[in-house]
Coordinates of C-alpha atoms and ligand atoms in Angstrom, one line a residue:
M1 CA 16.7 -7.0 -1.9
T2 CA 15.5 -3.6 -0.7
D3 CA 12.4 -2.4 -2.5
V4 CA 10.2 0.5 -1.3
F5 CA 8.4 -1.7 1.3
A6 CA 11.6 -2.8 3.1
D7 CA 11.2 -0.1 5.8
L8 CA 7.7 -1.2 6.8
V9 CA 8.7 -3.1 9.9
G10 CA 6.6 -6.1 10.9
Q11 CA 3.7 -5.4 8.6
D12 CA 3.7 -8.4 6.3
E13 CA -0.1 -8.5 5.8
A14 CA -0.4 -4.8 4.9
V15 CA 2.6 -5.1 2.5
A16 CA 1.0 -8.1 0.7
T17 CA -2.2 -6.0 0.2
L18 CA -0.3 -3.1 -1.1
R19 CA 1.9 -5.2 -3.4
R20 CA -1.2 -6.8 -4.9
A21 CA -2.9 -3.4 -5.4
A22 CA 0.2 -1.9 -7.1
A23 CA 0.6 -4.9 -9.4
S24 CA -3.1 -4.6 -10.4
A25 CA -2.8 -0.8 -10.9
A26 CA 0.2 -1.4 -13.2
A27 CA -1.7 -4.1 -15.1
L28 CA -4.4 -1.5 -15.7
L29 CA -1.8 0.9 -17.2
R30 CA -0.4 -1.8 -19.4
A31 CA -3.9 -2.8 -20.6
A32 CA -4.5 0.9 -21.4
A33 CA -1.3 1.4 -23.3
P34 CA -2.3 -0.3 -26.6
A35 CA -5.5 1.8 -26.4
V36 CA -3.5 5.0 -26.2
A37 CA -1.4 3.9 -29.2
R38 CA -4.5 3.0 -31.2
A39 CA -6.2 6.2 -30.4
G40 CA -3.1 8.3 -31.0
A41 CA -2.4 6.8 -34.4
P42 CA -3.9 8.5 -37.5
A43 CA -4.8 5.1 -38.9
A44 CA -7.3 4.5 -36.1
G45 CA -9.4 7.3 -37.5
G46 CA -11.9 9.3 -35.5
A47 CA -9.8 9.4 -32.4
H48 CA -10.4 12.8 -30.7
P49 CA -7.4 15.1 -30.6
T50 CA -6.6 14.8 -27.0
G51 CA -5.4 11.2 -27.4
G52 CA -6.6 8.2 -25.6
H53 CA -7.4 9.6 -22.2
D54 CA -11.0 8.5 -22.3
D55 CA -9.9 4.9 -22.8
L56 CA -7.6 5.3 -19.8
D57 CA -10.3 6.8 -17.7
A58 CA -12.7 4.0 -18.6
L59 CA -10.1 1.5 -17.5
A60 CA -9.4 3.2 -14.2
E61 CA -13.1 2.7 -13.5
E62 CA -12.3 -1.0 -13.3
F63 CA -11.2 -0.4 -9.8
D64 CA -12.7 -2.3 -7.0
E65 CA -15.4 -0.8 -4.9
P66 CA -13.8 0.1 -1.6
G67 CA -16.0 -2.4 0.3
G68 CA -14.1 -5.5 -0.9
A69 CA -12.4 -7.4 -3.6
T70 CA -14.9 -8.5 -6.3
P71 CA -13.7 -11.5 -8.2
R72 CA -13.8 -10.9 -11.9
D73 CA -12.6 -12.5 -15.1
G74 CA -10.0 -11.2 -17.5
A75 CA -6.7 -11.8 -15.7
G76 CA -3.8 -10.6 -17.9
A77 CA -1.0 -12.9 -19.2
D78 CA 0.8 -12.2 -15.9
G79 CA -2.1 -13.6 -13.9
V80 CA -2.9 -10.1 -12.4
Q81 CA -6.4 -9.0 -12.9
P82 CA -6.3 -5.3 -13.9
G83 CA -8.0 -3.2 -11.3
A84 CA -8.7 -6.0 -8.8
G85 CA -7.4 -5.2 -5.4
M86 CA -6.9 -1.5 -6.4
T87 CA -9.1 1.4 -5.4
H88 CA -9.1 5.2 -5.4
A89 CA -8.9 5.9 -1.7
W90 CA -7.1 4.3 1.1
I91 CA -6.7 4.8 4.9
F92 CA -3.6 3.7 6.7
T93 CA -4.4 3.3 10.4
G94 CA -2.2 2.3 13.3
P95 CA -0.6 3.6 16.5
P96 CA 1.9 6.4 16.3
G97 CA 5.2 5.1 14.9
S98 CA 3.7 2.0 13.3
G99 CA 4.6 3.5 10.0
R100 CA 1.4 4.9 8.6
S101 CA 3.2 7.6 6.5
V102 CA 6.0 5.2 5.6
A103 CA 3.4 2.8 4.2
A104 CA 1.6 5.6 2.3
R105 CA 4.8 6.8 0.7
A106 CA 5.9 3.3 -0.2
F107 CA 2.6 2.6 -1.8
A108 CA 2.8 5.9 -3.7
A109 CA 6.2 4.9 -5.0
A110 CA 5.0 1.5 -6.1
L111 CA 2.2 3.2 -8.0
Q112 CA 4.7 5.5 -9.8
C113 CA 7.3 2.7 -10.2
V114 CA 8.1 2.1 -13.9
H115 CA 8.0 -1.6 -13.2
G116 CA 4.8 -1.3 -11.2
T117 CA 6.4 -3.2 -8.2
G118 CA 8.1 -0.5 -6.1
C119 CA 11.5 -1.7 -7.1
G120 CA 13.2 1.0 -5.1
H121 CA 15.7 1.8 -7.9
C122 CA 13.8 3.4 -10.9
P123 CA 13.2 7.1 -11.2
G124 CA 9.5 6.7 -10.3
C125 CA 10.4 5.1 -7.0
H126 CA 13.3 7.4 -6.3
T127 CA 11.5 10.7 -6.9
T128 CA 8.5 9.6 -4.9
L129 CA 10.5 8.7 -1.9
A130 CA 12.6 11.8 -2.2
G131 CA 9.4 13.9 -2.3
T132 CA 10.1 15.4 -5.8
H133 CA 7.7 13.4 -8.0
A134 CA 5.5 15.8 -10.0
D135 CA 2.4 13.6 -9.5
V136 CA 2.7 13.0 -5.8
R137 CA 1.4 15.6 -3.4
L138 CA 2.1 15.3 0.3
V139 CA 0.2 17.1 3.0
V140 CA 1.9 17.2 6.3
P141 CA -0.1 19.3 8.7
E142 CA 2.2 21.4 10.9
G143 CA -0.5 23.0 13.0
L144 CA -3.4 21.5 14.8
S145 CA -5.6 21.1 11.8
I146 CA -5.7 21.1 8.0
G147 CA -7.8 24.0 6.7
V148 CA -10.4 24.1 4.0
N149 CA -8.4 26.3 1.6
E150 CA -5.4 24.1 1.6
M151 CA -7.7 21.1 1.0
R152 CA -9.6 22.7 -1.9
A153 CA -6.4 23.7 -3.7
L154 CA -5.1 20.2 -3.2
V155 CA -8.3 18.5 -4.6
L156 CA -8.2 20.8 -7.6
R157 CA -4.6 20.0 -8.5
A158 CA -5.2 16.3 -7.9
A159 CA -7.8 16.2 -10.6
S160 CA -5.3 17.1 -13.3
T161 CA -3.9 14.5 -15.7
P162 CA -0.8 12.8 -14.3
S163 CA 2.2 14.3 -16.1
G164 CA 4.2 11.1 -15.7
G165 CA 1.4 9.1 -17.4
R166 CA 0.7 7.0 -14.3
W167 CA -1.3 8.2 -11.3
Q168 CA -1.9 11.4 -9.4
V169 CA -1.3 10.5 -5.8
V170 CA -2.3 12.6 -2.8
I171 CA -1.0 11.6 0.6
I172 CA -2.6 13.2 3.6
E173 CA -0.7 12.6 6.8
D174 CA -2.7 13.0 10.0
A175 CA -6.0 13.0 8.2
D176 CA -7.5 13.1 11.7
R177 CA -6.5 16.7 11.8
L178 CA -8.7 17.8 9.0
T179 CA -11.2 20.5 9.9
E180 CA -14.8 19.6 9.2
A181 CA -14.9 21.9 6.2
A182 CA -11.7 20.5 4.8
G183 CA -13.1 17.0 5.4
N184 CA -16.1 17.9 3.3
A185 CA -13.9 19.2 0.5
L186 CA -12.0 16.0 0.5
L187 CA -15.2 13.9 0.7
K188 CA -16.4 15.4 -2.6
A189 CA -13.2 14.3 -4.3
V190 CA -13.3 10.8 -2.8
E191 CA -16.9 10.3 -3.6
E192 CA -16.4 11.1 -7.3
P193 CA -12.7 10.5 -7.7
P194 CA -11.0 11.7 -10.9
P195 CA -10.2 8.5 -12.7
R196 CA -6.4 8.6 -12.3
T197 CA -6.2 10.0 -8.8
V198 CA -5.5 8.0 -5.7
F199 CA -5.9 9.4 -2.2
L200 CA -3.8 7.9 0.6
L201 CA -4.9 9.1 4.1
C202 CA -3.2 8.3 7.4
A203 CA -5.0 8.4 10.7
P204 CA -4.6 6.7 14.1
S205 CA -7.9 4.7 13.7
T206 CA -11.1 4.6 11.8
H207 CA -13.0 5.9 14.8
P208 CA -15.4 8.7 13.8
D209 CA -13.4 11.1 16.0
D210 CA -10.4 10.4 13.7
I211 CA -12.1 10.1 10.3
S212 CA -15.6 10.9 9.2
V213 CA -17.9 7.9 8.6
T214 CA -18.7 9.0 5.1
I215 CA -15.0 9.3 4.1
R216 CA -14.3 6.0 5.8
S217 CA -17.0 4.3 3.7
R218 CA -15.3 5.4 0.5
C219 CA -11.9 4.1 1.5
R220 CA -10.2 0.8 1.8
V221 CA -8.5 0.4 5.2
V222 CA -5.0 -0.9 5.7
P223 CA -4.5 -1.5 9.4
L224 CA -0.9 -1.4 10.7
R225 CA 0.0 -3.0 14.0
Q226 CA 2.5 -1.9 16.6
P227 CA 5.7 -3.6 15.3
P228 CA 7.3 -6.1 17.8
A229 CA 10.5 -4.8 19.4
G230 CA 12.5 -7.5 17.7
A231 CA 11.5 -6.3 14.2
V232 CA 12.3 -2.7 15.1
A233 CA 15.7 -3.7 16.5
E234 CA 16.4 -5.7 13.3
V235 CA 15.7 -2.7 11.0
L236 CA 17.8 -0.4 13.2
V237 CA 20.8 -2.7 12.8
R238 CA 20.3 -3.5 9.1
R239 CA 19.4 0.0 7.8
D240 CA 20.9 2.4 10.3
G241 CA 24.0 0.5 11.4
I242 CA 23.2 0.7 15.1
A243 CA 24.9 -1.8 17.3
P244 CA 22.7 -4.8 18.1
D245 CA 22.7 -4.4 21.9
V246 CA 21.8 -0.7 21.7
A247 CA 19.2 -1.4 19.0
E248 CA 17.6 -4.0 21.3
W249 CA 17.1 -1.7 24.3
V250 CA 16.0 1.4 22.4
A251 CA 13.5 -0.8 20.4
A252 CA 12.0 -2.0 23.7
A253 CA 12.0 1.5 25.3
A254 CA 10.4 3.1 22.2
Q255 CA 7.5 0.6 22.5
G256 CA 7.3 -0.2 18.8
H257 CA 7.8 3.4 17.5
V258 CA 10.5 3.1 14.9
G259 CA 11.4 6.8 14.6
R260 CA 11.5 7.2 18.4
A261 CA 13.8 4.1 18.7
R262 CA 16.2 5.6 16.2
R263 CA 16.2 8.9 17.9
L264 CA 17.0 7.3 21.3
A265 CA 19.9 5.4 19.7
R266 CA 21.4 8.5 18.0
D267 CA 20.5 11.5 20.1
P268 CA 22.0 11.9 23.6
E269 CA 19.6 14.7 24.4
A270 CA 16.6 12.5 23.6
R271 CA 18.1 9.9 26.0
Q272 CA 18.5 12.6 28.7
R273 CA 14.9 13.8 28.4
R274 CA 13.7 10.2 28.7
E275 CA 15.8 9.7 31.8
A276 CA 14.4 12.8 33.4
V277 CA 10.8 11.6 32.7
L278 CA 11.6 8.2 34.2
A279 CA 12.9 9.8 37.3
V280 CA 9.4 11.3 38.0
P281 CA 7.9 8.3 39.9
R282 CA 10.8 8.3 42.4
R283 CA 10.5 12.1 43.0
L284 CA 6.8 12.1 43.9
T285 CA 7.1 12.4 47.6
G286 CA 4.3 14.9 48.4
V287 CA 1.9 17.5 47.0
G288 CA 4.6 20.1 46.4
A289 CA 6.8 17.6 44.7
A290 CA 3.9 16.5 42.4
F291 CA 3.4 20.1 41.3
D292 CA 7.1 20.6 40.8
A293 CA 7.2 17.4 38.7
A294 CA 4.3 18.7 36.6
S295 CA 6.0 22.0 35.9
A296 CA 9.3 20.3 35.0
L297 CA 7.5 18.0 32.6
I298 CA 5.6 20.9 30.9
E299 CA 8.7 23.1 30.7
A300 CA 10.8 20.3 29.2
A301 CA 8.2 19.7 26.5
E302 CA 8.1 23.4 25.8
A303 CA 11.9 23.6 25.5
E304 CA 12.1 20.6 23.3
A305 CA 9.4 21.9 21.0
A306 CA 11.0 25.4 20.9
A307 CA 14.3 23.8 19.8
T308 CA 12.5 21.8 17.1
V309 CA 10.7 24.7 15.5
A310 CA 13.1 27.6 16.1
E311 CA 15.3 26.9 13.1
I312 CA 12.5 26.4 10.6
D313 CA 10.5 29.4 11.9
E314 CA 13.5 31.7 11.4
A315 CA 14.2 30.3 7.9
E316 CA 10.5 30.9 6.9
R317 CA 10.6 34.4 8.2
V318 CA 13.7 35.3 6.3
A319 CA 12.4 33.7 3.1
L320 CA 9.1 35.6 3.3
Q321 CA 10.8 38.9 4.0
T322 CA 13.2 38.4 1.1
A323 CA 10.2 37.4 -1.2
L324 CA 8.4 40.6 -0.1
G325 CA 11.4 42.7 -0.7
A326 CA 11.6 44.0 2.8
G327 CA 13.7 47.1 3.1
G328 CA 12.8 48.4 -0.3
T329 CA 12.6 52.2 -0.5
G330 CA 11.3 52.8 -4.0
R331 CA 7.8 54.0 -5.0
G332 CA 5.2 51.4 -4.1
A333 CA 7.3 50.0 -1.3
A334 CA 5.0 51.4 1.3
G335 CA 2.0 49.7 -0.3
A336 CA 3.9 46.5 -0.6
M337 CA 4.8 46.6 3.1
R338 CA 1.1 46.9 4.0
G339 CA 0.3 43.7 2.2
A340 CA 3.5 42.2 3.6
A341 CA 2.3 42.9 7.2
G342 CA -0.8 40.7 6.5
Q343 CA 1.4 37.9 5.1
L344 CA 3.8 38.1 8.1
K345 CA 0.8 37.9 10.5
D346 CA -0.4 34.9 8.6
L347 CA 3.0 33.2 8.9
E348 CA 3.1 33.9 12.6
R349 CA -0.3 32.4 13.1
R350 CA 0.8 29.2 11.3
Q351 CA 4.1 29.1 13.3
K352 CA 2.2 29.4 16.6
S353 CA -0.1 26.6 15.6
R354 CA 3.0 24.5 14.7
A355 CA 4.7 25.3 18.0
T356 CA 1.6 24.2 19.9
R357 CA 1.5 20.9 18.0
A358 CA 5.2 20.3 18.7
Q359 CA 4.7 20.9 22.4
R360 CA 1.8 18.4 22.5
D361 CA 3.9 15.9 20.6
A362 CA 6.8 16.3 23.0
L363 CA 4.6 16.0 26.0
D364 CA 2.9 12.9 24.5
R365 CA 6.2 11.2 24.0
A366 CA 7.0 11.8 27.7
L367 CA 3.7 10.4 28.8
V368 CA 4.2 7.3 26.7
D369 CA 7.5 6.8 28.4
L370 CA 5.9 7.2 31.8
A371 CA 3.1 4.9 30.9
G372 CA 5.7 2.3 30.0
F373 CA 7.1 2.5 33.5
Y374 CA 3.8 1.9 35.2
R375 CA 3.0 -0.9 32.7
D376 CA 6.3 -2.5 33.8
A377 CA 5.3 -2.3 37.4
L378 CA 1.9 -3.8 36.6
T379 CA 3.3 -6.7 34.7
M380 CA 5.7 -7.4 37.5
A381 CA 3.0 -7.3 40.1
L382 CA 1.0 -9.8 38.0
R383 CA 4.2 -11.8 37.4
A384 CA 3.3 -11.7 33.6
P385 CA 6.0 -13.4 31.5
V386 CA 6.7 -10.3 29.4
A387 CA 9.9 -8.3 28.9
P388 CA 10.0 -4.9 30.5
V389 CA 9.6 -1.7 28.3
H390 CA 12.3 0.1 30.2
T391 CA 15.1 -2.3 31.1
D392 CA 17.1 0.5 32.8
T393 CA 14.4 1.2 35.3
A394 CA 13.2 -2.4 35.8
A395 CA 14.4 -2.5 39.4
L396 CA 12.5 0.6 40.3
A397 CA 9.4 -0.7 38.6
G398 CA 9.9 -3.9 40.6
A399 CA 10.0 -2.0 43.9
G400 CA 6.8 -0.1 42.8
A401 CA 5.1 -3.4 42.0
Q402 CA 5.8 -4.6 45.6
K403 CA 4.7 -1.4 47.2
W404 CA 1.5 -0.7 45.1
D405 CA 0.4 -4.2 44.1
A406 CA -1.3 -4.8 40.8
E407 CA -4.2 -2.6 41.6
G408 CA -2.1 0.4 42.6
A409 CA 0.1 0.0 39.5
L410 CA -3.0 -0.2 37.3
R411 CA -4.5 2.9 38.8
R412 CA -1.3 4.8 38.1
L413 CA -1.1 3.5 34.5
E414 CA -4.7 4.6 34.0
A415 CA -3.9 8.1 35.4
V416 CA -1.2 8.5 32.7
L417 CA -3.5 7.3 29.9
E418 CA -6.3 9.6 31.1
C419 CA -3.9 12.5 31.0
R420 CA -3.0 11.7 27.4
A421 CA -6.7 11.4 26.5
A422 CA -7.5 14.7 28.3
I423 CA -4.8 16.6 26.4
E424 CA -6.0 15.0 23.1
A425 CA -9.5 16.3 24.0
N426 CA -8.0 19.9 24.4
V427 CA -7.8 20.1 28.2
K428 CA -5.0 22.6 29.0
P429 CA -1.8 20.5 29.3
R430 CA -0.7 21.9 32.7
I431 CA -4.1 21.1 34.3
A432 CA -4.1 17.6 32.9
V433 CA -0.5 16.9 34.0
E434 CA -1.0 18.3 37.5
A435 CA -4.0 16.1 38.0
M436 CA -2.0 13.1 36.8
M437 CA 1.0 13.8 39.1
L438 CA -1.3 14.0 42.1
A439 CA -3.0 10.8 41.1
L440 CA 0.5 9.1 40.7
W441 CA 1.5 10.3 44.1
K442 CA -1.7 9.4 45.9
G443 CA -2.1 6.1 43.9
Ligands
ZN1 ZN1 10.6 1.4 -9.2

């Protein structure tokens, strides 16, 4: 059976929580349905002309407080307590690739599912997963941050009555990239949520750097863990039809990142880039080589990012120019072009922000691969009984373990992790990578 939660790899606990919440939300809607019928029928008398929405709203207030599950009486015939286990705002946390956005989308589908379970087959499930459900809004930040205007518009639309009669769902991927002003706009909505609106935020953690303490306090947290390699391999075989032996090594190499594992299995260029990164430790023979390796790593990330965004950039530019009627010669065309210049400038600014993000993401993937190599050297030096991350460079990591010992391997691993942290803290990537390469060489 493949319902909407099937793709959440190795997250049994989170899935159980979400199933319970979806069932409880569905029970609320069922409990509200007779009220709508009563209010809508002329015989009920005195019902106000907009129908039974007040009744629905009152029921949605039955949600739990975000702090915890409050036991209450009144379980329905199906044994589900309407409202218990459900709340207006959720945060999905976990390391990259653990499936934060997969979990948020699956939960959104379960809320819109006509059976209330996330069956995976009904129109509610289908349209939500396909991204076309009228009552599900998805914010995927392309640049480095989500701005206040975008957030205000979103909050406003989210307050409207769900057209499908169930819930308005707002999914914010990378909620850690909210600007402070955007965070405040969101906070207002989360503090006094419209009765039928559910906010689903995704962030690496609930650390105050990632999500403000006040927003956090209004949300229920669903922690996701890094899925074990075996679970990742299993889903690659089952869903993507990847050969078991390939699935096994890419799952280990991707260190629990499902999307990364799939890309390694399918994309020869991704495998080549990984090989180039894993060749770095061997090439660090002196200061000059360290700077060369830094340049190569930065340029590879830039090239990868450029390839990722080039197509979509061009499509956006053409679409905007068409929309603005570029090339028009009639009266008013000159005035239109002046406005158009502003819009083009705005588009360029957003595209630049997206390119920067793509570069950082590409560089971060490379650093994660590199960290895996030094982790292998460390575990080998410690003779820890764990499988290597990179089976194809295990011999090289073993040689490193002998040469550096555990302490030297640990220092190198830390140098890579410090580089990641520095880039996250907005240190210029080239400077951070050069410092790392020198540390890796010196040890
Ligand atoms: Zn369904």
